[in-house]
């Protein structure tokens, strides 16, 4: 008898992502700096990293058959993985910390449901660092599903993170900053032309 149910009764949860790499050591260092991911097991040709109670959240495989990608920014496949901070303050403080290490995002977008900064790892994979503007997944999911604003502009509004840092220093609240970003108040002088990843090779 064929099971016609379209989805599993109990869906599995996303556990980890695995990347092929030519830069294993550099990738391990980068994910440690940017996302706090530390190796649970680190071998000559692979590493398994985590930043929470899971045994690993990112796996890195350095197989000898791996070759450099061609036209990765415009090739079909994974665009980015995403990590979320619980608060606006933690999220923005992380930007300042990474900036001091010379690590800056290649694009920043206020999507309405999240404010998000996008970084590129040493292999050119995107990494989104976000915070939920609603502070409640149920509320942000409902807004994403029902809001005309999101339907009309699902990508969101560009923002310059240094302008966000300055706005906070001037005493604006996270809600005021979010509202300003949605209105284009903190747009960069030269916004990216699109959301494609930068070329790493």
Coordinates of N, CA, C and O in Angstrom, one line a residue:
X1 N 0.8 -1.2 0.0 CA 0.0 0.0 0.0 C 0.9 1.3 0.0 O 1.8 1.4 0.8
X2 N 0.6 2.2 -0.9 CA 1.4 3.4 -1.0 C 0.9 4.4 0.1 O -0.3 4.7 0.3
X3 N 1.9 5.0 0.8 CA 1.6 6.1 1.8 C 1.4 7.4 1.0 O 2.4 7.9 0.4
X4 N 0.2 8.0 1.0 CA -0.1 9.2 0.3 C 0.1 10.5 1.1 O -0.2 11.5 0.6
X5 N 0.5 10.3 2.4 CA 0.7 11.5 3.2 C 1.8 12.4 2.6 O 2.9 11.9 2.4
X6 N 1.6 13.7 2.4 CA 2.5 14.6 1.8 C 3.7 14.9 2.6 O 4.8 15.3 2.1
X7 N 3.6 14.9 3.9 CA 4.7 15.3 4.8 C 4.8 14.3 6.0 O 3.8 13.6 6.3
X8 N 5.9 14.2 6.6 CA 6.0 13.2 7.7 C 5.2 13.7 8.9 O 5.0 14.9 9.1
X9 N 4.7 12.7 9.7 CA 4.0 13.1 10.9 C 4.8 13.9 11.8 O 4.4 14.9 12.4
X10 N 6.0 13.5 12.0 CA 7.0 14.2 12.9 C 8.1 14.6 12.0 O 9.0 13.8 11.6
X11 N 8.2 15.9 11.6 CA 9.3 16.3 10.7 C 10.7 16.4 11.5 O 10.7 16.7 12.6
X12 N 11.8 16.0 10.8 CA 13.1 16.1 11.4 C 13.5 17.6 11.5 O 13.0 18.4 10.7
X13 N 14.4 17.9 12.4 CA 14.9 19.3 12.6 C 16.2 19.4 11.9 O 17.0 18.4 11.8
X14 N 16.5 20.5 11.3 CA 17.8 20.8 10.6 C 18.9 20.7 11.7 O 18.8 21.3 12.7
X15 N 19.9 19.9 11.4 CA 21.0 19.6 12.4 C 22.3 20.3 12.0 O 22.9 21.0 12.8
X16 N 22.8 20.1 10.8 CA 24.1 20.6 10.4 C 24.2 20.8 8.9 O 23.4 20.3 8.1
X17 N 25.2 21.5 8.5 CA 25.5 21.7 7.1 C 27.0 21.2 6.9 O 27.8 21.4 7.8
X18 N 27.3 20.7 5.7 CA 28.6 20.2 5.4 C 29.2 20.9 4.2 O 28.4 21.0 3.2
X19 N 30.4 21.3 4.3 CA 31.0 22.0 3.1 C 32.3 21.3 2.7 O 33.1 20.8 3.5
X20 N 32.5 21.2 1.4 CA 33.8 20.8 0.9 C 34.7 22.0 0.8 O 34.3 23.1 0.5
X21 N 36.0 21.8 1.2 CA 36.9 22.9 1.3 C 38.3 22.6 0.8 O 38.8 21.5 1.0
X22 N 38.9 23.6 0.3 CA 40.4 23.5 0.0 C 41.2 24.3 1.0 O 42.4 24.4 0.9
X23 N 40.5 24.9 2.0 CA 41.1 25.7 3.0 C 40.7 25.3 4.4 O 40.1 26.1 5.2
X24 N 40.9 24.1 4.8 CA 40.4 23.6 6.0 C 40.8 24.4 7.2 O 39.9 24.8 8.0
X25 N 42.0 24.6 7.4 CA 42.5 25.3 8.6 C 41.9 26.8 8.7 O 41.5 27.3 9.7
X26 N 41.9 27.4 7.5 CA 41.4 28.8 7.4 C 39.9 28.8 7.7 O 39.4 29.7 8.4
X27 N 39.2 27.8 7.2 CA 37.7 27.8 7.5 C 37.5 27.5 9.0 O 36.6 28.1 9.5
X28 N 38.2 26.6 9.6 CA 38.0 26.4 11.0 C 38.3 27.7 11.8 O 37.5 28.0 12.7
X29 N 39.3 28.4 11.5 CA 39.6 29.6 12.2 C 38.5 30.7 12.0 O 38.1 31.3 12.9
X30 N 38.0 30.8 10.7 CA 37.0 31.8 10.4 C 35.7 31.5 11.1 O 35.1 32.4 11.7
X31 N 35.2 30.3 11.1 CA 34.0 30.0 11.7 C 34.1 30.1 13.3 O 33.1 30.4 13.9
X32 N 35.3 29.9 13.8 CA 35.5 30.1 15.2 C 35.4 31.6 15.5 O 34.7 32.0 16.5
X33 N 36.0 32.4 14.7 CA 35.9 33.9 15.0 C 34.5 34.4 14.7 O 34.0 35.2 15.6
X34 N 33.9 34.1 13.7 CA 32.6 34.7 13.3 C 31.4 34.2 14.0 O 30.6 34.9 14.4
X35 N 31.4 32.8 14.2 CA 30.2 32.2 14.8 C 30.5 31.5 16.1 O 29.5 30.8 16.6
X36 N 31.7 31.5 16.6 CA 32.0 30.8 17.8 C 31.9 29.3 17.7 O 31.8 28.6 18.7
X37 N 32.1 28.8 16.5 CA 32.1 27.3 16.3 C 33.4 26.8 16.6 O 34.4 27.2 16.0
X38 N 33.5 25.8 17.4 CA 34.7 25.2 17.8 C 34.8 23.7 17.4 O 33.7 23.0 17.5
X39 N 36.0 23.2 17.1 CA 36.0 21.8 16.7 C 35.7 20.8 17.8 O 36.2 20.9 18.9
X40 N 34.8 19.9 17.5 CA 34.7 18.7 18.4 C 35.6 17.6 18.0 O 36.2 16.9 18.9
X41 N 35.9 17.5 16.7 CA 36.9 16.6 16.2 C 37.6 17.3 15.0 O 36.9 17.8 14.1
X42 N 38.9 17.3 15.0 CA 39.7 18.1 14.0 C 40.7 17.1 13.5 O 41.6 16.8 14.2
X43 N 40.5 16.7 12.2 CA 41.5 15.7 11.6 C 42.2 16.4 10.5 O 42.0 17.6 10.2
X44 N 43.1 15.7 9.9 CA 43.9 16.2 8.8 C 43.0 16.6 7.6 O 43.4 17.6 6.9
X45 N 42.0 15.9 7.3 CA 41.2 16.2 6.2 C 39.7 16.5 6.5 O 38.9 16.5 5.6
X46 N 39.4 16.8 7.7 CA 38.0 17.1 8.1 C 37.9 17.7 9.5 O 38.8 17.5 10.3
X47 N 36.9 18.4 9.7 CA 36.6 19.0 11.0 C 35.1 19.1 11.3 O 34.3 19.3 10.3
X48 N 34.7 18.9 12.5 CA 33.3 18.9 12.9 C 33.2 20.0 14.0 O 33.8 19.9 15.0
X49 N 32.4 21.0 13.7 CA 32.4 22.2 14.6 C 31.0 22.4 15.2 O 30.0 22.1 14.6
X50 N 30.9 22.9 16.4 CA 29.7 23.3 17.0 C 29.8 24.5 17.9 O 30.9 24.9 18.4
X51 N 28.7 25.2 18.1 CA 28.6 26.3 19.1 C 27.5 26.2 20.0 O 27.1 27.2 20.7
X52 N 26.9 25.0 20.1 CA 25.9 24.8 21.1 C 26.0 23.3 21.6 O 27.0 22.7 21.5
X53 N 24.8 22.8 22.1 CA 24.9 21.4 22.7 C 25.0 20.3 21.7 O 25.3 19.1 22.0
X54 N 24.8 20.6 20.4 CA 24.9 19.5 19.3 C 26.3 19.1 19.2 O 27.3 19.8 19.4
X55 N 26.5 17.8 18.7 CA 27.8 17.3 18.5 C 28.5 18.0 17.3 O 29.7 18.2 17.3
X56 N 27.8 18.5 16.4 CA 28.3 19.4 15.4 C 27.2 20.2 14.6 O 26.1 19.6 14.5
X57 N 27.5 21.4 14.2 CA 26.6 22.2 13.4 C 27.1 22.4 12.0 O 26.4 22.6 11.0
X58 N 28.4 22.5 11.8 CA 29.1 22.6 10.6 C 30.2 21.5 10.4 O 30.9 21.3 11.4
X59 N 30.2 20.8 9.3 CA 31.3 19.9 9.0 C 32.0 20.4 7.8 O 31.4 20.9 6.9
X60 N 33.3 20.2 7.8 CA 34.2 20.7 6.8 C 35.0 19.5 6.3 O 35.7 18.8 7.1
X61 N 34.9 19.2 5.0 CA 35.6 18.0 4.4 C 36.6 18.5 3.4 O 36.3 19.3 2.4
X62 N 37.9 18.1 3.6 CA 39.0 18.5 2.7 C 39.5 17.2 1.9 O 40.6 16.7 2.2
X63 N 38.7 16.8 1.0 CA 39.0 15.5 0.3 C 40.0 15.9 -0.9 O 39.9 17.0 -1.5
X64 N 40.9 15.0 -1.2 CA 41.9 15.4 -2.2 C 41.4 15.5 -3.6 O 42.0 16.1 -4.4
X65 N 40.1 15.1 -3.8 CA 39.5 15.2 -5.2 C 38.8 16.5 -5.4 O 38.4 16.8 -6.5
X66 N 38.7 17.3 -4.3 CA 38.0 18.6 -4.4 C 38.7 19.6 -5.4 O 40.0 19.7 -5.3
X67 N 38.0 20.3 -6.2 CA 38.6 21.3 -7.1 C 38.0 22.6 -6.8 O 36.9 22.7 -6.2
X68 N 38.6 23.7 -7.3 CA 38.1 25.0 -7.1 C 36.8 25.2 -7.9 O 36.6 24.7 -9.0
X69 N 35.8 25.9 -7.3 CA 34.6 26.2 -8.0 C 34.8 27.2 -9.1 O 35.7 28.0 -9.1
X70 N 33.9 27.1 -10.1 CA 33.9 28.0 -11.2 C 32.6 28.8 -11.2 O 31.5 28.2 -11.2
X71 N 32.7 30.1 -11.2 CA 31.5 31.0 -11.3 C 30.6 30.7 -10.1 O 29.4 30.6 -10.3
X72 N 31.2 30.5 -8.9 CA 30.4 30.2 -7.8 C 29.3 31.2 -7.4 O 28.1 30.8 -7.1
X73 N 29.5 32.5 -7.5 CA 28.4 33.4 -7.2 C 27.1 33.2 -8.0 O 26.1 33.6 -7.6
X74 N 27.3 32.7 -9.3 CA 26.1 32.6 -10.1 C 25.8 31.1 -10.4 O 24.9 30.8 -11.3
X75 N 26.4 30.2 -9.7 CA 26.1 28.8 -9.8 C 24.9 28.4 -8.9 O 24.8 28.9 -7.8
X76 N 24.1 27.5 -9.4 CA 23.0 27.0 -8.5 C 23.6 26.3 -7.3 O 24.6 25.6 -7.4
X77 N 22.9 26.4 -6.2 CA 23.4 25.7 -5.0 C 23.1 26.6 -3.8 O 22.3 27.6 -3.8
X78 N 23.7 26.2 -2.7 CA 23.5 26.9 -1.4 C 24.1 28.4 -1.5 O 25.2 28.6 -1.9
X79 N 23.2 29.3 -1.1 CA 23.7 30.7 -1.0 C 24.3 31.1 0.3 O 25.4 31.7 0.4
X80 N 23.6 30.7 1.4 CA 24.2 31.0 2.7 C 23.6 30.1 3.8 O 22.5 29.5 3.6
X81 N 24.3 30.0 4.9 CA 23.7 29.5 6.2 C 23.5 30.7 7.1 O 24.0 31.8 6.8
X82 N 22.7 30.5 8.1 CA 22.3 31.7 8.9 C 22.4 31.3 10.4 O 22.1 30.2 10.8
X83 N 22.9 32.3 11.2 CA 23.0 32.2 12.6 C 22.3 33.4 13.3 O 22.4 34.5 12.7
X84 N 21.6 33.1 14.4 CA 20.7 34.2 15.0 C 21.2 34.5 16.4 O 21.4 33.6 17.2
X85 N 21.2 35.8 16.6 CA 21.4 36.3 18.0 C 20.0 36.6 18.7 O 19.1 36.9 18.0
X86 N 20.0 36.4 20.0 CA 18.8 36.6 20.7 C 18.3 38.0 20.8 O 17.1 38.3 21.0
X87 N 19.3 39.0 20.8 CA 19.0 40.4 21.0 C 19.7 41.2 20.0 O 20.7 40.9 19.4
X88 N 19.1 42.4 19.8 CA 19.7 43.4 18.9 C 21.1 43.8 19.4 O 22.0 44.0 18.6
X89 N 21.2 44.0 20.7 CA 22.5 44.4 21.3 C 23.6 43.4 21.0 O 24.7 43.8 20.6
X90 N 23.3 42.1 21.2 CA 24.3 41.1 21.0 C 24.7 41.1 19.5 O 25.9 40.9 19.1
X91 N 23.7 41.2 18.6 CA 23.9 41.2 17.2 C 24.8 42.3 16.7 O 25.7 42.1 16.0
X92 N 24.5 43.5 17.2 CA 25.3 44.7 16.8 C 26.7 44.7 17.4 O 27.6 45.1 16.8
X93 N 26.8 44.2 18.7 CA 28.1 44.1 19.3 C 29.0 43.1 18.5 O 30.2 43.3 18.4
X94 N 28.4 42.1 18.0 CA 29.1 41.1 17.2 C 29.7 41.8 16.0 O 30.8 41.5 15.6
X95 N 28.9 42.6 15.3 CA 29.4 43.3 14.1 C 30.6 44.2 14.5 O 31.6 44.1 13.8
X96 N 30.5 44.9 15.6 CA 31.7 45.7 16.0 C 32.9 44.9 16.3 O 34.0 45.2 15.9
X97 N 32.7 43.8 17.0 CA 33.8 42.9 17.3 C 34.5 42.4 16.0 O 35.7 42.4 15.9
X98 N 33.7 41.9 15.1 CA 34.2 41.4 13.9 C 34.9 42.5 13.0 O 35.9 42.2 12.4
X99 N 34.3 43.7 13.0 CA 34.9 44.8 12.3 C 36.3 45.1 12.8 O 37.2 45.4 12.1
X100 N 36.5 45.0 14.1 CA 37.8 45.2 14.7 C 38.8 44.1 14.3 O 40.0 44.3 14.4
X101 N 38.3 43.0 13.8 CA 39.2 41.9 13.3 C 39.3 42.0 11.8 O 39.9 41.1 11.2
X102 N 38.8 43.0 11.2 CA 38.9 43.2 9.8 C 37.9 42.3 9.0 O 38.0 42.2 7.8
X103 N 36.9 41.8 9.7 CA 35.8 41.0 9.0 C 34.6 41.8 8.9 O 34.0 42.2 9.9
X104 N 34.2 42.1 7.7 CA 33.0 43.0 7.5 C 32.0 42.3 6.5 O 32.4 41.5 5.7
X105 N 30.7 42.6 6.6 CA 29.7 42.0 5.7 C 29.8 42.5 4.3 O 30.2 43.7 4.1
X106 N 29.4 41.7 3.3 CA 29.4 42.2 2.0 C 28.1 42.8 1.6 O 27.9 43.5 0.6
X107 N 27.0 42.5 2.4 CA 25.8 43.2 2.3 C 25.0 43.1 3.6 O 25.2 42.2 4.4
X108 N 24.1 44.1 3.8 CA 23.3 44.1 5.0 C 21.8 44.5 4.6 O 21.6 45.4 3.8
X109 N 20.9 43.7 5.1 CA 19.5 43.9 4.7 C 18.6 43.8 5.9 O 18.7 42.9 6.7
X110 N 17.6 44.8 5.9 CA 16.5 44.7 6.9 C 15.4 44.0 6.1 O 14.8 44.6 5.3
X111 N 15.1 42.8 6.5 CA 14.1 42.0 5.8 C 12.7 42.2 6.3 O 11.7 41.7 5.8
X112 N 12.6 43.0 7.4 CA 11.3 43.2 8.0 C 11.1 42.3 9.2 O 10.9 42.7 10.3
X113 N 11.3 41.0 9.0 CA 11.3 40.0 10.1 C 12.6 39.9 10.7 O 12.6 39.6 11.9
X114 N 13.7 40.1 10.0 CA 15.0 40.1 10.6 C 15.8 41.3 10.1 O 15.5 41.8 9.0
X115 N 16.8 41.7 10.9 CA 17.9 42.5 10.4 C 19.1 41.6 10.2 O 19.4 40.8 11.1
X116 N 19.7 41.6 9.0 CA 20.7 40.6 8.7 C 21.9 41.2 8.0 O 21.8 42.0 7.2
X117 N 23.1 40.7 8.5 CA 24.4 41.0 7.9 C 24.9 39.7 7.3 O 24.9 38.7 7.9
X118 N 25.4 39.8 6.0 CA 25.9 38.7 5.3 C 27.4 38.8 5.1 O 27.9 39.8 4.5
X119 N 28.1 37.7 5.5 CA 29.5 37.6 5.4 C 29.8 36.5 4.4 O 29.0 35.7 4.1
X120 N 31.1 36.5 3.9 CA 31.5 35.4 3.0 C 32.7 34.7 3.7 O 33.7 35.4 4.1
X121 N 32.6 33.4 3.8 CA 33.7 32.7 4.4 C 34.8 32.5 3.4 O 34.7 33.0 2.3
X122 N 36.0 31.9 3.8 CA 37.1 31.9 2.9 C 36.9 31.1 1.6 O 37.6 31.3 0.7
X123 N 35.8 30.3 1.6 CA 35.5 29.6 0.3 C 34.4 30.3 -0.5 O 34.0 29.8 -1.5
X124 N 34.0 31.5 0.0 CA 33.0 32.2 -0.7 C 31.5 31.8 -0.4 O 30.6 32.2 -1.1
X125 N 31.3 31.0 0.6 CA 30.0 30.6 1.1 C 29.4 31.8 1.9 O 30.1 32.4 2.7
X126 N 28.1 32.1 1.8 CA 27.5 33.1 2.5 C 27.2 32.7 3.9 O 26.8 31.5 4.2
X127 N 27.3 33.6 4.9 CA 27.0 33.3 6.3 C 26.2 34.6 6.8 O 26.7 35.7 6.8
X128 N 24.9 34.4 7.1 CA 24.0 35.4 7.6 C 24.1 35.4 9.1 O 23.9 34.4 9.7
X129 N 24.3 36.6 9.6 CA 24.2 36.8 11.1 C 23.0 37.7 11.3 O 23.0 38.9 10.8
X130 N 22.0 37.3 12.0 CA 20.7 38.0 12.1 C 20.2 38.1 13.5 O 20.7 37.4 14.4
X131 N 19.2 39.0 13.7 CA 18.4 38.9 14.9 C 16.9 39.1 14.4 O 16.6 39.7 13.4
X132 N 16.0 38.5 15.2 CA 14.6 38.5 14.8 C 14.0 39.8 15.4 O 14.0 40.0 16.6
X133 N 13.5 40.6 14.5 CA 13.0 41.9 14.9 C 11.7 41.8 15.8 O 11.4 42.8 16.5
X134 N 11.0 40.7 15.7 CA 9.9 40.5 16.6 C 10.2 39.9 17.9 O 9.4 40.0 18.9
X135 N 11.4 39.3 18.0 CA 11.8 38.6 19.2 C 10.9 37.4 19.5 O 10.8 36.9 20.7
X136 N 10.2 36.9 18.5 CA 9.2 35.8 18.7 C 9.1 35.1 17.3 O 8.5 35.7 16.4
X137 N 9.5 33.9 17.2 CA 9.4 33.2 15.9 C 8.0 33.1 15.4 O 7.7 33.2 14.2
X138 N 7.0 32.9 16.3 CA 5.6 32.7 15.9 C 5.2 34.1 15.3 O 4.5 34.1 14.3
X139 N 5.5 35.2 15.9 CA 5.1 36.5 15.4 C 5.8 36.8 14.1 O 5.1 37.3 13.2
X140 N 7.1 36.5 14.0 CA 7.7 36.9 12.7 C 7.3 35.9 11.6 O 7.2 36.3 10.4
X141 N 7.0 34.7 11.9 CA 6.4 33.8 10.9 C 5.1 34.3 10.4 O 4.8 34.2 9.2
X142 N 4.2 34.7 11.3 CA 2.9 35.2 11.0 C 3.0 36.4 10.1 O 2.3 36.6 9.1
X143 N 3.9 37.4 10.4 CA 4.2 38.6 9.6 C 4.7 38.2 8.2 O 4.2 38.7 7.2
X144 N 5.6 37.3 8.2 CA 6.1 36.9 6.9 C 5.1 36.2 6.0 O 5.0 36.5 4.8
X145 N 4.1 35.5 6.6 CA 3.1 34.8 5.9 C 2.0 35.8 5.4 O 1.5 35.7 4.3
X146 N 1.7 36.8 6.2 CA 0.5 37.6 5.9 C 0.8 39.1 5.5 O -0.1 39.7 5.0
X147 N 2.0 39.6 5.8 CA 2.2 41.0 5.6 C 2.3 41.4 4.1 O 3.1 40.8 3.4
X148 N 1.5 42.4 3.6 CA 1.6 42.9 2.3 C 3.0 43.5 2.1 O 3.6 43.4 1.0
X149 N 3.6 44.1 3.1 CA 4.9 44.7 3.0 C 5.9 43.7 2.6 O 6.8 44.0 1.8
X150 N 5.9 42.5 3.2 CA 6.9 41.5 2.8 C 6.6 41.0 1.4 O 7.5 40.7 0.7
X151 N 5.3 40.8 1.1 CA 5.0 40.3 -0.2 C 5.5 41.2 -1.3 O 5.9 40.8 -2.4
X152 N 5.4 42.5 -1.1 CA 5.8 43.5 -2.1 C 7.3 43.7 -2.1 O 7.9 44.1 -3.2
X153 N 8.0 43.4 -1.0 CA 9.5 43.6 -1.0 C 10.1 42.5 -0.1 O 10.5 42.8 1.0
X154 N 10.2 41.3 -0.5 CA 10.7 40.2 0.3 C 12.2 40.3 0.6 O 12.7 39.7 1.6
X155 N 12.9 41.0 -0.3 CA 14.4 41.1 -0.1 C 14.7 42.1 1.1 O 15.5 41.9 1.9
X156 N 13.9 43.2 1.1 CA 14.1 44.2 2.2 C 14.9 45.4 1.7 O 15.1 45.7 0.6
X157 N 15.4 46.2 2.7 CA 16.1 47.4 2.5 C 17.5 47.3 3.0 O 17.8 46.8 4.0
X158 N 18.4 47.9 2.1 CA 19.8 47.9 2.4 C 20.1 48.8 3.6 O 19.4 49.8 3.8
X159 N 21.1 48.5 4.4 CA 21.5 49.4 5.5 C 23.0 49.3 5.6 O 23.7 48.3 5.3
X160 N 23.6 50.4 6.1 CA 25.0 50.5 6.4 C 25.2 50.2 7.9 O 24.6 51.0 8.7
X161 N 25.9 49.2 8.3 CA 25.9 48.8 9.7 C 26.6 49.9 10.6 O 26.3 50.0 11.7
X162 N 27.5 50.6 10.0 CA 28.2 51.7 10.8 C 27.2 52.8 11.1 O 27.2 53.4 12.2
X163 N 26.2 53.1 10.2 CA 25.2 54.0 10.5 C 24.2 53.5 11.6 O 23.7 54.3 12.5
X164 N 24.1 52.2 11.7 CA 23.3 51.6 12.7 C 24.0 51.7 14.1 O 23.4 52.0 15.1
X165 N 25.3 51.5 14.1 CA 26.1 51.6 15.3 C 26.0 53.1 15.8 O 25.8 53.3 17.0
X166 N 26.1 54.0 14.9 CA 26.0 55.4 15.3 C 24.6 55.8 15.8 O 24.5 56.5 16.8
X167 N 23.6 55.2 15.2 CA 22.2 55.5 15.7 C 22.1 55.0 17.1 O 21.4 55.7 17.9
X168 N 22.6 53.8 17.4 CA 22.5 53.3 18.7 C 23.3 54.2 19.7 O 22.8 54.4 20.8
X169 N 24.4 54.6 19.3 CA 25.2 55.5 20.2 C 24.5 56.8 20.5 O 24.7 57.4 21.5
X170 N 23.7 57.2 19.6 CA 22.9 58.5 19.8 C 21.7 58.2 20.6 O 20.9 59.2 20.9
X171 N 21.4 57.0 21.1 CA 20.4 56.7 22.0 C 19.1 56.2 21.4 O 18.1 56.0 22.1
X172 N 19.1 55.9 20.1 CA 17.9 55.4 19.4 C 17.7 53.9 19.9 O 18.6 53.2 20.1
X173 N 16.4 53.5 20.0 CA 16.1 52.2 20.4 C 16.2 51.2 19.2 O 16.2 51.7 18.1
X174 N 16.2 49.9 19.5 CA 16.2 49.0 18.4 C 15.0 49.1 17.5 O 15.1 48.9 16.3
X175 N 13.9 49.4 18.1 CA 12.6 49.5 17.3 C 12.7 50.8 16.4 O 12.3 50.8 15.2
X176 N 13.3 51.8 16.9 CA 13.4 53.1 16.1 C 14.4 52.8 15.0 O 14.2 53.3 13.9
X177 N 15.5 52.1 15.3 CA 16.5 51.8 14.3 C 15.9 50.9 13.2 O 16.1 51.2 12.0
X178 N 15.2 49.9 13.6 CA 14.5 49.0 12.7 C 13.6 49.8 11.8 O 13.6 49.6 10.5
X179 N 12.8 50.6 12.3 CA 11.8 51.4 11.6 C 12.6 52.4 10.6 O 12.2 52.5 9.4
X180 N 13.7 53.0 11.1 CA 14.4 53.8 10.2 C 15.1 53.1 9.0 O 15.1 53.5 7.9
X181 N 15.6 51.8 9.3 CA 16.2 51.0 8.3 C 15.1 50.6 7.3 O 15.4 50.7 6.0
X182 N 13.9 50.3 7.7 CA 12.9 49.9 6.7 C 12.5 51.1 5.9 O 12.1 50.9 4.7
X183 N 12.7 52.3 6.4 CA 12.3 53.5 5.6 C 13.5 54.0 4.8 O 13.4 55.0 4.1
X184 N 14.6 53.3 4.8 CA 15.8 53.6 4.0 C 16.7 54.7 4.6 O 17.6 55.3 3.9
X185 N 16.5 55.0 5.9 CA 17.3 56.0 6.5 C 18.8 55.7 6.6 O 19.6 56.6 6.7
X186 N 19.1 54.4 6.7 CA 20.5 54.1 6.9 C 21.1 53.4 5.6 O 22.1 52.6 5.8
X187 N 20.6 53.7 4.5 CA 21.1 53.1 3.3 C 22.5 53.4 3.0 O 23.0 54.6 3.3
X188 N 23.3 52.5 2.5 CA 24.7 52.8 2.2 C 24.8 53.8 1.0 O 23.9 53.9 0.2
X189 N 25.9 54.5 0.9 CA 26.1 55.4 -0.2 C 26.0 54.6 -1.6 O 25.5 55.1 -2.6
X190 N 26.6 53.4 -1.6 CA 26.6 52.6 -2.8 C 26.1 51.2 -2.5 O 26.9 50.3 -2.2
X191 N 24.8 51.1 -2.5 CA 24.2 49.7 -2.2 C 24.7 48.7 -3.2 O 25.0 49.0 -4.3
X192 N 24.8 47.4 -2.7 CA 25.1 46.4 -3.7 C 24.1 46.3 -4.9 O 23.0 46.7 -4.7
X193 N 24.6 45.9 -6.0 CA 23.7 45.8 -7.2 C 22.7 44.7 -7.1 O 21.7 44.7 -7.7
X194 N 23.1 43.6 -6.3 CA 22.2 42.5 -6.2 C 22.6 41.7 -4.9 O 23.5 42.2 -4.1
X195 N 22.1 40.5 -4.8 CA 22.4 39.7 -3.6 C 23.3 38.6 -3.9 O 23.5 37.6 -3.1
X196 N 24.0 38.6 -5.0 CA 25.0 37.5 -5.3 C 26.2 37.6 -4.4 O 26.6 38.6 -3.9
X197 N 26.7 36.4 -4.1 CA 27.9 36.3 -3.3 C 29.2 36.8 -4.0 O 29.2 36.8 -5.3
X198 N 30.1 37.3 -3.3 CA 31.4 37.7 -3.9 C 32.2 36.5 -4.4 O 32.0 35.4 -3.9
X199 N 33.0 36.8 -5.3 CA 33.9 35.7 -5.8 C 35.1 35.5 -4.9 O 35.8 36.5 -4.6
X200 N 35.3 34.3 -4.5 CA 36.4 34.0 -3.5 C 37.7 33.5 -4.2 O 38.7 33.6 -3.6
X201 N 37.6 33.1 -5.5 CA 38.8 32.6 -6.1 C 39.2 33.4 -7.3 O 38.4 33.8 -8.2

